[in-house]
Short mmCIF file of C-alpha atoms in Angstrom, two decimals:
data_model
loop_
_atom_site.label_atom_id
_atom_site.label_comp_id
_atom_site.label_asym_id
_atom_site.label_seq_id
_atom_site.Cartn_x
_atom_site.Cartn_y
_atom_site.Cartn_z
CA MET A 1 -67.20 -8.74 2.03
CA LYS A 2 -67.83 -10.06 5.62
CA THR A 3 -67.12 -7.80 8.46
CA ALA A 4 -63.82 -8.64 9.38
CA ASP A 5 -62.68 -8.53 5.99
CA ILE A 6 -63.85 -4.84 5.75
CA PHE A 7 -62.29 -3.86 8.50
CA GLU A 8 -59.00 -5.95 7.37
CA PHE A 9 -59.57 -4.15 3.96
CA PHE A 10 -59.48 -0.86 5.65
CA ARG A 11 -56.42 -1.25 8.03
CA ARG A 12 -54.34 -2.68 5.30
CA LEU A 13 -55.08 0.84 3.16
CA ALA A 14 -54.71 2.68 6.73
CA GLU A 15 -51.26 1.08 7.36
CA ALA A 16 -50.28 2.05 3.82
CA ASN A 17 -51.62 5.33 4.34
CA PRO A 18 -51.82 6.37 7.34
CA SER A 19 -52.90 9.99 6.55
CA PRO A 20 -54.94 10.22 3.33
CA GLU A 21 -55.90 13.22 1.74
CA THR A 22 -57.51 15.29 -0.87
CA GLU A 23 -55.01 16.00 -3.91
CA LEU A 24 -57.00 19.07 -4.58
CA GLU A 25 -54.91 22.06 -3.49
CA TYR A 26 -56.50 24.86 -1.74
CA GLY A 27 -55.76 27.02 1.57
CA ASN A 28 -59.00 27.31 3.40
CA VAL A 29 -62.59 26.11 3.34
CA TYR A 30 -63.91 28.58 0.95
CA GLN A 31 -61.26 27.19 -1.63
CA LEU A 32 -61.85 23.63 -1.15
CA LEU A 33 -65.52 24.30 -1.87
CA VAL A 34 -64.48 25.97 -5.52
CA ALA A 35 -61.82 23.61 -6.06
CA VAL A 36 -64.28 20.75 -5.58
CA THR A 37 -66.90 22.46 -7.51
CA LEU A 38 -64.39 22.86 -10.55
CA SER A 39 -63.06 19.48 -10.59
CA ALA A 40 -66.49 17.82 -11.38
CA GLN A 41 -65.94 15.89 -15.19
CA ALA A 42 -62.14 17.22 -14.67
CA THR A 43 -59.15 15.56 -13.51
CA ASP A 44 -57.64 17.42 -9.94
CA VAL A 45 -54.17 18.24 -11.63
CA GLY A 46 -55.80 19.89 -14.13
CA VAL A 47 -57.84 22.02 -11.56
CA ASN A 48 -54.85 22.39 -9.37
CA LYS A 49 -53.26 24.23 -12.67
CA ALA A 50 -55.98 26.01 -12.89
CA THR A 51 -56.49 27.39 -9.31
CA ARG A 52 -53.20 27.97 -8.54
CA LYS A 53 -52.97 31.76 -9.34
CA LEU A 54 -56.69 32.00 -8.80
CA PHE A 55 -56.34 31.45 -5.37
CA ALA A 56 -53.28 33.66 -4.89
CA ILE A 57 -56.03 36.44 -5.20
CA VAL A 58 -59.16 34.82 -4.48
CA LYS A 59 -59.53 33.63 -0.82
CA THR A 60 -63.04 34.68 0.04
CA PRO A 61 -66.31 35.00 -1.87
CA GLN A 62 -66.11 38.71 -1.54
CA ASP A 63 -62.77 38.07 -3.46
CA MET A 64 -64.60 36.34 -5.88
CA LEU A 65 -67.24 38.66 -6.61
CA ASP A 66 -64.36 41.40 -7.16
CA LEU A 67 -62.56 39.38 -9.64
CA GLY A 68 -65.93 38.85 -11.59
CA GLU A 69 -67.25 36.16 -14.21
CA GLU A 70 -64.98 37.50 -16.71
CA GLY A 71 -61.83 37.53 -14.73
CA LEU A 72 -62.80 33.79 -13.23
CA LYS A 73 -63.02 32.41 -16.60
CA GLN A 74 -59.60 33.65 -17.89
CA HIS A 75 -58.00 31.45 -14.91
CA ILE A 76 -60.44 28.48 -15.53
CA LYS A 77 -60.84 28.29 -19.28
CA THR A 78 -59.01 24.93 -19.23
CA ILE A 79 -61.27 23.34 -17.49
CA GLY A 80 -64.17 21.37 -18.73
CA LEU A 81 -67.36 23.01 -18.65
CA PHE A 82 -66.17 26.22 -17.22
CA ASN A 83 -68.54 28.53 -18.57
CA SER A 84 -71.02 26.86 -16.62
CA LYS A 85 -68.88 26.81 -13.78
CA ALA A 86 -68.09 30.18 -13.61
CA LYS A 87 -71.86 31.24 -13.39
CA ASN A 88 -71.94 28.86 -10.92
CA VAL A 89 -69.06 29.91 -8.79
CA MET A 90 -70.38 33.56 -8.85
CA ALA A 91 -73.56 32.67 -7.92
CA MET A 92 -72.66 30.67 -4.84
CA ALA A 93 -70.14 33.44 -3.75
CA GLU A 94 -72.95 35.77 -4.15
CA ILE A 95 -75.27 33.36 -1.59
CA LEU A 96 -72.11 33.03 0.43
CA VAL A 97 -71.81 37.04 1.10
CA THR A 98 -75.34 37.53 1.16
CA GLN A 99 -76.42 34.63 3.26
CA HIS A 100 -73.74 32.94 5.25
CA GLY A 101 -71.94 36.18 6.44
CA GLY A 102 -68.85 35.35 3.50
CA GLU A 103 -68.42 31.70 5.52
CA VAL A 104 -69.14 27.83 4.38
CA PRO A 105 -71.69 26.67 5.95
CA ALA A 106 -70.62 23.38 8.04
CA ASP A 107 -74.06 21.26 7.05
CA ARG A 108 -74.57 19.17 4.42
CA ASP A 109 -78.07 20.51 3.42
CA LEU A 110 -77.37 24.15 3.05
CA LEU A 111 -74.19 23.12 1.34
CA THR A 112 -76.38 21.57 -1.38
CA GLU A 113 -78.43 24.14 -1.89
CA LEU A 114 -75.63 26.40 -3.18
CA PRO A 115 -75.76 26.72 -6.86
CA GLY A 116 -73.20 24.19 -9.02
CA VAL A 117 -73.40 22.00 -5.48
CA GLY A 118 -74.65 18.29 -5.46
CA ARG A 119 -74.32 15.92 -2.65
CA LYS A 120 -70.90 14.46 -3.79
CA THR A 121 -69.41 17.89 -3.49
CA ALA A 122 -71.12 18.65 -0.08
CA ASN A 123 -69.86 15.55 0.95
CA VAL A 124 -66.18 15.86 0.15
CA VAL A 125 -66.21 19.39 1.89
CA MET A 126 -68.18 18.13 4.79
CA ASN A 127 -65.56 15.49 4.91
CA CYS A 128 -62.07 17.54 4.23
CA ALA A 129 -62.94 20.59 5.91
CA PHE A 130 -64.90 19.60 9.16
CA GLY A 131 -64.14 16.07 10.14
CA ALA A 132 -67.39 14.56 8.84
CA GLU A 133 -67.94 10.66 8.56
CA THR A 134 -69.44 11.10 4.87
CA PHE A 135 -68.71 9.28 1.87
CA ALA A 136 -68.67 11.47 -1.40
CA VAL A 137 -69.25 8.58 -4.07
CA ASP A 138 -67.24 9.44 -7.41
CA THR A 139 -67.01 7.08 -10.19
CA HIS A 140 -63.57 5.70 -8.44
CA ILE A 141 -65.16 5.00 -5.05
CA PHE A 142 -68.54 3.33 -7.63
CA ARG A 143 -66.09 1.51 -9.11
CA VAL A 144 -64.10 0.06 -5.83
CA GLY A 145 -67.26 -0.27 -3.85
CA ASN A 146 -69.04 -2.84 -6.83
CA ARG A 147 -65.81 -4.69 -7.87
CA THR A 148 -64.55 -5.22 -4.51
CA GLY A 149 -68.07 -6.17 -2.90
CA LEU A 150 -67.59 -3.58 -0.17
CA ALA A 151 -70.63 -1.54 -1.10
CA LYS A 152 -72.57 -2.81 -4.33
CA GLY A 153 -74.97 -0.50 -6.05
CA LYS A 154 -76.49 0.75 -8.98
CA THR A 155 -76.27 4.40 -7.88
CA PRO A 156 -73.81 6.65 -6.08
CA LEU A 157 -76.02 6.89 -3.42
CA ALA A 158 -76.87 3.19 -3.19
CA VAL A 159 -73.07 2.67 -2.60
CA GLU A 160 -72.50 5.63 -0.57
CA LYS A 161 -75.87 4.31 1.99
CA GLY A 162 -73.83 0.64 2.07
CA LEU A 163 -70.42 2.47 3.02
CA GLU A 164 -72.58 4.40 5.54
CA LYS A 165 -73.59 0.86 7.07
CA LYS A 166 -70.20 -0.87 6.53
CA VAL A 167 -67.31 1.02 6.80
CA PRO A 168 -66.19 0.08 10.77
CA GLN A 169 -64.66 2.69 13.04
CA PRO A 170 -61.47 3.95 13.41
CA PHE A 171 -61.61 4.28 9.53
CA ARG A 172 -64.70 6.30 8.50
CA VAL A 173 -62.91 9.51 8.20
CA GLY A 174 -60.72 8.34 5.97
CA ALA A 175 -62.43 6.08 4.33
CA HIS A 176 -63.42 8.59 1.35
CA HIS A 177 -59.84 9.09 0.89
CA TRP A 178 -58.52 5.54 0.29
CA LEU A 179 -60.89 4.12 -1.93
CA ILE A 180 -60.80 7.18 -4.07
CA LEU A 181 -56.88 6.93 -4.49
CA HIS A 182 -57.12 2.86 -4.19
CA GLY A 183 -59.46 3.43 -7.17
CA ARG A 184 -57.36 6.50 -8.70
CA TYR A 185 -53.90 4.18 -8.47
CA VAL A 186 -54.73 0.59 -8.11
CA CYS A 187 -57.95 -0.36 -8.74
CA LYS A 188 -58.19 1.54 -12.17
CA ALA A 189 -61.04 1.22 -14.84
CA ARG A 190 -59.62 -0.83 -17.72
CA THR A 191 -57.16 -2.70 -16.13
CA PRO A 192 -57.09 -2.83 -12.15
CA GLU A 193 -53.51 -3.66 -11.09
CA CYS A 194 -54.02 -6.74 -8.79
CA TRP A 195 -50.73 -7.54 -8.87
CA HIS A 196 -49.60 -4.94 -6.48
CA CYS A 197 -52.60 -4.19 -4.87
CA GLY A 198 -52.85 -4.37 -0.74
CA VAL A 199 -56.09 -6.16 -0.34
CA VAL A 200 -56.56 -8.49 -3.43
CA ASP A 201 -57.44 -11.82 -1.48
CA LEU A 202 -60.21 -9.62 0.45
CA CYS A 203 -61.43 -8.72 -2.89
CA SER A 204 -64.52 -10.36 -4.76
CA PHE A 205 -63.92 -9.45 -8.42
CA LYS A 206 -63.75 -12.38 -10.53
CA GLY A 207 -61.89 -10.26 -13.00
CA LYS A 208 -58.10 -9.70 -11.40
CA VAL A 209 -55.21 -9.35 -13.58
CA LEU A 210 -52.48 -10.58 -11.28
CA GLU A 211 -49.61 -10.28 -13.51
CA LYS A 212 -48.56 -7.12 -15.23
CA GLY A 213 -48.77 -6.82 -18.34
CA ALA A 214 -52.05 -9.36 -18.63
CA LYS A 215 -55.08 -8.19 -19.82
CA PRO A 216 -58.00 -8.50 -17.88
CA PRO A 217 -60.49 -11.91 -18.31
CA ALA A 218 -63.26 -10.04 -19.64
CA ALA A 219 -61.07 -8.64 -22.91
CA ARG A 220 -59.40 -12.07 -23.48
CA LYS A 221 -63.11 -13.29 -23.85
CA ALA A 222 -64.16 -10.57 -25.63
CA LYS A 223 -61.87 -11.23 -28.98
CA ALA A 224 -62.60 -15.08 -28.66
CA PRO A 225 -66.31 -14.49 -31.09
CA ALA A 226 -64.04 -12.37 -33.04
CA SER A 227 -61.34 -14.92 -33.96
CA ARG A 228 -64.23 -17.44 -34.63
CA ARG A 229 -65.92 -15.47 -37.24
CA THR A 230 -62.11 -14.76 -38.78
CA ARG A 231 -61.73 -18.77 -38.84
CA LYS A 232 -65.21 -19.66 -40.46
CA GLU A 233 -64.94 -16.44 -42.82
CA SER A 234 -61.49 -17.66 -44.11
CA LYS A 235 -63.08 -21.36 -44.38
CA ALA A 236 -65.92 -19.58 -46.84
#
């Protein structure tokens, strides 16, 4: 994607959604960190459903320690991998209390030292809580980056590095949200809804679905061999 097209790409996304935000619900930075940690391999909707009652009583790392691991499990048992996540969240709370005065550090390297916090989670927290120009590459951003030609890469880190180089001001802080939302609601995994995409003309994806109800070109091609086999078998 050319530099001018990249600027126009984000200009249009920004025009459609001037103030993008994460869909995870939280009241402070610590709750955001917990929510993002719980969201790994889970939906934001599912995490929000589980954390609404949890966050009514847990607002600080010390509150989490007071609740205890078994108490936490009761709140998050509907979330995938809740047992291992509960262990990580409790260990994280202990470190935050003993080493960081109960505060979430505004430093990506320090965040990734916490149990259960990888680079993606740290990038989300840095972006949402501290306004850092970070790009948390989840499955949606990975797909959009590669499909559109905005930032191609075989790994999330490669796509992240591509975005760091290519996303221009004044879109760098909001880019993470625009790309996630675009991937979640428009540039979907199975069938991208190109017929109502506001940046379809800037996208280099060859498998565009330009009519609602149509099948992706790849899906149409995939059925051809089966049809030919059926014809051959009927002649036998």
